[in-house]
């Protein structure tokens, strides 16, 4: 059977690529520290030596809109065009073409349905920065096949936080039941406290530092009980109007397992958000 060699969760700041590649007067003052943290984070995936990446993210109303919004969707294409024009224009992100792992996509879809998740699928999925940003930070060669999984964190009615956790637990069981010798890393990206277009968007840090502190502790220690006790669909409005992306972090806690302590934890306060990076090695840290 396949083995999960790494579980990785992070934020997905779209300006990292531009900040890290800028030079001279165009290079922001925080770029060097940010790049050092990303290089250390990248090494956690490199050490795991995966063959396949299962990528969890959320479409930012690029391909999925209110005329047809699935709660959970699995891509099952041989290739994925990646990044959209506005992401190239605003964030400087490059166009990308990523190879798909169709066999694992099919396995996740079939087993997910059998496990009680009515997963949607797409054979023509174009992916955005929620998936390409972790590719850029963790595997810039973009040479590994992927299975993209999209969650709905934007368009109510949203799934409950506990449903995200249950899906994460299901993804782990499903990947580990895949009849393959391949090594799989499951990577998901979300948000801590986040405000978009509101009065708290452009502060010296995220809009709710206390929520960020608690969130990092929940994730780092695998404290799903406390997290589920405090986090509800209603409570997530308070830390910032886009904080429902934290549920993707909760999904990844489900993949890692209740009580699983992260092997790598790092954070960085930027001008309007806290960036956070976590890695777990389910079978022990690589030598």
Coordinates of C-alpha atoms in Angstrom, one line a residue:
X1 CA 0.0 0.0 0.0
X2 CA 1.0 3.6 -0.4
X3 CA 2.6 5.4 2.5
X4 CA 2.1 8.9 3.7
X5 CA 5.6 10.2 4.3
X6 CA 4.7 13.8 5.2
X7 CA 1.7 15.9 6.2
X8 CA 2.2 19.6 5.6
X9 CA 0.0 22.6 6.3
X10 CA 0.7 26.2 5.6
X11 CA -0.7 29.6 4.7
X12 CA -0.5 30.5 1.0
X13 CA 0.5 34.2 0.7
X14 CA 0.5 35.0 -3.0
X15 CA 3.1 37.7 -2.7
X16 CA 5.9 35.3 -1.7
X17 CA 7.0 34.6 -5.2
X18 CA 7.4 38.3 -6.1
X19 CA 9.0 39.2 -2.7
X20 CA 11.5 36.4 -2.9
X21 CA 12.6 37.1 -6.5
X22 CA 12.7 40.9 -6.2
X23 CA 16.1 42.6 -6.2
X24 CA 17.5 46.0 -5.3
X25 CA 15.1 48.7 -4.2
X26 CA 12.1 46.5 -5.2
X27 CA 13.0 43.9 -2.6
X28 CA 10.9 44.3 0.5
X29 CA 12.6 44.5 3.9
X30 CA 11.0 41.3 5.1
X31 CA 12.0 39.2 2.1
X32 CA 15.3 37.8 3.4
X33 CA 13.8 36.5 6.6
X34 CA 10.8 35.2 4.8
X35 CA 13.0 33.4 2.3
X36 CA 15.1 31.8 5.0
X37 CA 12.0 30.4 6.7
X38 CA 10.7 29.1 3.4
X39 CA 13.9 27.3 2.6
X40 CA 13.9 25.6 6.0
X41 CA 10.2 24.6 5.4
X42 CA 11.0 23.3 1.9
X43 CA 13.6 21.0 3.3
X44 CA 11.0 19.2 5.4
X45 CA 9.3 18.1 2.2
X46 CA 12.6 17.3 0.4
X47 CA 13.7 15.0 3.3
X48 CA 10.4 13.1 3.0
X49 CA 11.2 12.3 -0.7
X50 CA 7.6 11.9 -1.9
X51 CA 6.5 10.6 -5.3
X52 CA 3.0 12.2 -5.3
X53 CA 1.5 15.3 -3.8
X54 CA -2.2 15.4 -2.6
X55 CA -2.9 19.2 -2.5
X56 CA -5.8 20.6 -0.5
X57 CA -6.8 24.2 -1.2
X58 CA -9.8 26.4 -2.0
X59 CA -10.6 28.1 -5.3
X60 CA -10.8 31.9 -5.0
X61 CA -13.9 32.2 -7.3
X62 CA -11.7 31.6 -10.3
X63 CA -13.2 28.5 -11.8
X64 CA -16.0 27.8 -9.2
X65 CA -18.8 30.3 -8.8
X66 CA -22.2 30.6 -7.3
X67 CA -23.8 28.9 -10.3
X68 CA -22.1 25.6 -9.3
X69 CA -20.3 25.5 -5.9
X70 CA -19.3 22.0 -4.7
X71 CA -18.4 21.6 -1.0
X72 CA -15.5 19.2 -1.7
X73 CA -14.1 18.6 -5.2
X74 CA -11.3 16.2 -6.5
X75 CA -9.4 16.9 -9.7
X76 CA -9.0 13.9 -11.9
X77 CA -7.2 15.2 -14.9
X78 CA -3.9 14.2 -16.5
X79 CA -2.6 17.8 -16.4
X80 CA -3.7 21.0 -14.7
X81 CA -3.2 24.5 -16.0
X82 CA -2.4 26.7 -13.1
X83 CA -2.7 30.3 -12.1
X84 CA -5.1 32.8 -13.6
X85 CA -4.6 36.1 -15.3
X86 CA -5.4 38.3 -12.3
X87 CA -2.9 36.2 -10.2
X88 CA -0.2 36.9 -12.9
X89 CA -1.1 40.6 -13.0
X90 CA -1.5 41.3 -9.2
X91 CA 1.0 38.8 -7.7
X92 CA 3.5 38.2 -10.4
X93 CA 2.8 34.4 -10.3
X94 CA 4.0 32.4 -13.3
X95 CA 1.8 30.3 -15.5
X96 CA 2.3 26.6 -14.6
X97 CA 1.4 23.2 -16.0
X98 CA 1.2 20.4 -13.4
X99 CA 0.9 16.7 -14.0
X100 CA -1.9 14.8 -12.4
X101 CA -2.0 11.4 -10.7
X102 CA -5.2 10.0 -12.2
X103 CA -5.0 6.6 -10.5
X104 CA -4.9 8.2 -7.0
X105 CA -7.6 10.7 -8.0
X106 CA -9.9 7.8 -9.0
X107 CA -9.1 5.9 -5.7
X108 CA -9.9 9.0 -3.6
X109 CA -13.1 9.6 -5.4
X110 CA -14.4 6.0 -5.1
X111 CA -13.2 5.4 -1.6
X112 CA -14.5 8.9 -0.5
X113 CA -17.9 8.2 -1.8
X114 CA -17.9 4.8 0.0
X115 CA -16.8 6.6 3.2
X116 CA -19.8 9.0 3.2
X117 CA -18.4 12.0 1.3
X118 CA -20.3 12.9 -1.8
X119 CA -17.2 14.3 -3.6
X120 CA -17.6 16.2 -6.8
X121 CA -14.9 15.9 -9.5
X122 CA -13.6 17.8 -12.4
X123 CA -11.7 16.5 -15.5
X124 CA -11.0 20.1 -16.6
X125 CA -9.8 21.8 -13.4
X126 CA -7.6 24.9 -13.6
X127 CA -6.0 25.6 -10.2
X128 CA -5.1 28.8 -8.5
X129 CA -2.7 30.1 -5.9
X130 CA -4.1 28.1 -3.0
X131 CA -2.3 25.1 -4.6
X132 CA 0.4 26.8 -6.7
X133 CA 1.8 28.8 -3.8
X134 CA 2.7 25.7 -1.8
X135 CA 4.2 24.2 -5.0
X136 CA 6.3 27.3 -5.3
X137 CA 7.4 27.3 -1.7
X138 CA 7.9 23.6 -1.2
X139 CA 8.6 22.1 -4.6
X140 CA 9.5 24.9 -7.0
X141 CA 10.6 22.3 -9.6
X142 CA 6.9 21.4 -10.0
X143 CA 8.1 18.0 -11.1
X144 CA 5.8 15.7 -9.0
X145 CA 2.3 14.6 -10.0
X146 CA -0.6 16.0 -7.9
X147 CA -4.1 15.3 -6.9
X148 CA -5.9 18.6 -6.2
X149 CA -8.7 18.7 -3.6
X150 CA -10.8 21.9 -3.3
X151 CA -12.9 22.8 -0.3
X152 CA -15.6 25.5 -0.1
X153 CA -14.5 28.1 2.5
X154 CA -16.0 31.1 0.7
X155 CA -19.7 30.6 -0.4
X156 CA -22.3 29.8 2.4
X157 CA -23.7 27.5 3.3
X158 CA -20.3 26.0 4.3
X159 CA -19.6 22.6 5.8
X160 CA -19.2 22.6 9.5
X161 CA -15.6 22.6 10.9
X162 CA -16.0 19.1 12.2
X163 CA -16.8 18.0 8.6
X164 CA -13.4 19.3 7.5
X165 CA -11.7 17.3 10.2
X166 CA -13.6 14.1 9.3
X167 CA -12.6 14.6 5.6
X168 CA -9.0 14.9 6.7
X169 CA -9.2 11.7 8.6
X170 CA -10.9 10.0 5.6
X171 CA -8.2 11.3 3.2
X172 CA -5.5 9.7 5.4
X173 CA -7.3 6.3 5.5
X174 CA -8.0 6.4 1.8
X175 CA -4.4 7.3 0.7
X176 CA -3.0 4.6 3.0
X177 CA -5.3 2.1 1.4
X178 CA -4.2 2.9 -2.1
X179 CA -2.7 -0.2 -3.7
X180 CA 0.6 1.4 -4.7
X181 CA 4.2 1.4 -3.6
X182 CA 4.4 5.2 -4.0
X183 CA 5.3 7.7 -1.3
X184 CA 2.6 10.4 -0.8
X185 CA 2.8 13.8 0.9
X186 CA -0.5 15.4 1.8
X187 CA -0.2 19.2 1.7
X188 CA -3.0 21.7 2.6
X189 CA -3.1 25.5 2.8
X190 CA -5.5 27.8 4.6
X191 CA -5.6 31.0 6.6
X192 CA -5.1 32.1 10.2
X193 CA -7.0 35.3 11.0
X194 CA -7.5 37.2 7.8
X195 CA -9.4 40.3 6.7
X196 CA -9.9 41.1 3.0
X197 CA -11.4 44.4 2.0
X198 CA -12.3 45.3 5.6
X199 CA -11.0 47.9 8.1
X200 CA -8.5 45.5 9.7
X201 CA -6.8 44.3 6.4
X202 CA -3.6 46.4 6.5
X203 CA -2.3 46.3 10.0
X204 CA 1.2 45.4 11.3
X205 CA 0.1 41.8 11.7
X206 CA -3.0 39.6 11.3
X207 CA -6.3 41.1 12.4
X208 CA -6.6 38.9 15.5
X209 CA -3.2 38.0 17.0
X210 CA -4.8 36.2 20.0
X211 CA -6.7 33.9 17.6
X212 CA -3.5 33.3 15.7
X213 CA -1.6 32.4 18.9
X214 CA -4.3 29.9 19.9
X215 CA -4.6 28.5 16.3
X216 CA -0.8 27.9 16.1
X217 CA -0.9 26.1 19.4
X218 CA -3.8 23.9 18.4
X219 CA -2.2 22.9 15.2
X220 CA 1.3 22.4 16.6
X221 CA 0.1 20.2 19.4
X222 CA -2.7 18.4 17.6
X223 CA -5.3 19.7 20.0
X224 CA -8.4 19.0 18.0
X225 CA -10.6 18.8 21.0
X226 CA -9.9 22.4 22.0
X227 CA -10.0 23.6 18.4
X228 CA -13.4 22.0 17.8
X229 CA -14.8 23.2 21.1
X230 CA -13.9 26.9 20.2
X231 CA -14.2 27.1 16.4
X232 CA -17.7 27.3 14.8
X233 CA -18.9 28.8 11.6
X234 CA -20.2 31.8 13.5
X235 CA -17.0 32.3 15.7
X236 CA -14.8 32.4 12.6
X237 CA -16.3 35.7 11.5
X238 CA -14.8 37.5 14.6
X239 CA -11.0 37.1 13.8
X240 CA -11.5 38.5 10.3
X241 CA -13.9 38.2 7.4
X242 CA -11.9 35.6 5.6
X243 CA -10.9 33.4 8.5
X244 CA -13.1 30.5 7.4
X245 CA -10.0 29.4 5.5
X246 CA -8.8 28.1 8.9
X247 CA -11.0 25.1 8.3
X248 CA -8.5 23.9 5.8
X249 CA -5.9 23.8 8.6
X250 CA -8.4 21.8 10.6
X251 CA -8.7 19.4 7.7
X252 CA -5.0 18.9 7.8
X253 CA -5.1 18.3 11.6
X254 CA -7.5 15.5 10.7
X255 CA -4.9 14.1 8.3
X256 CA -2.1 14.3 10.8
X257 CA -4.3 12.8 13.6
X258 CA -5.6 14.0 16.9
X259 CA -2.8 14.6 19.4
X260 CA -0.1 14.5 16.7
X261 CA 2.6 17.1 17.5
X262 CA 4.1 18.8 14.5
X263 CA 7.8 18.0 13.7
X264 CA 8.3 21.5 12.2
X265 CA 6.6 24.7 13.3
X266 CA 7.4 28.2 12.2
X267 CA 5.6 31.5 11.8
X268 CA 6.2 35.0 10.5
X269 CA 4.2 38.2 11.1
X270 CA 3.8 40.1 7.9
X271 CA 2.1 43.4 7.2
X272 CA -1.5 42.0 7.4
X273 CA -1.3 38.4 8.2
X274 CA 0.6 35.8 10.1
X275 CA 2.3 33.2 7.9
X276 CA 2.5 29.7 9.5
X277 CA 4.2 26.5 8.5
X278 CA 3.8 23.0 9.9
X279 CA 5.1 19.5 9.0
X280 CA 4.4 16.1 10.5
X281 CA 6.1 12.8 9.7
X282 CA 3.6 10.1 10.4
X283 CA 6.2 7.3 10.2
X284 CA 8.9 9.2 12.0
X285 CA 11.3 11.9 10.8
X286 CA 13.5 10.8 7.8
X287 CA 17.1 10.0 8.5

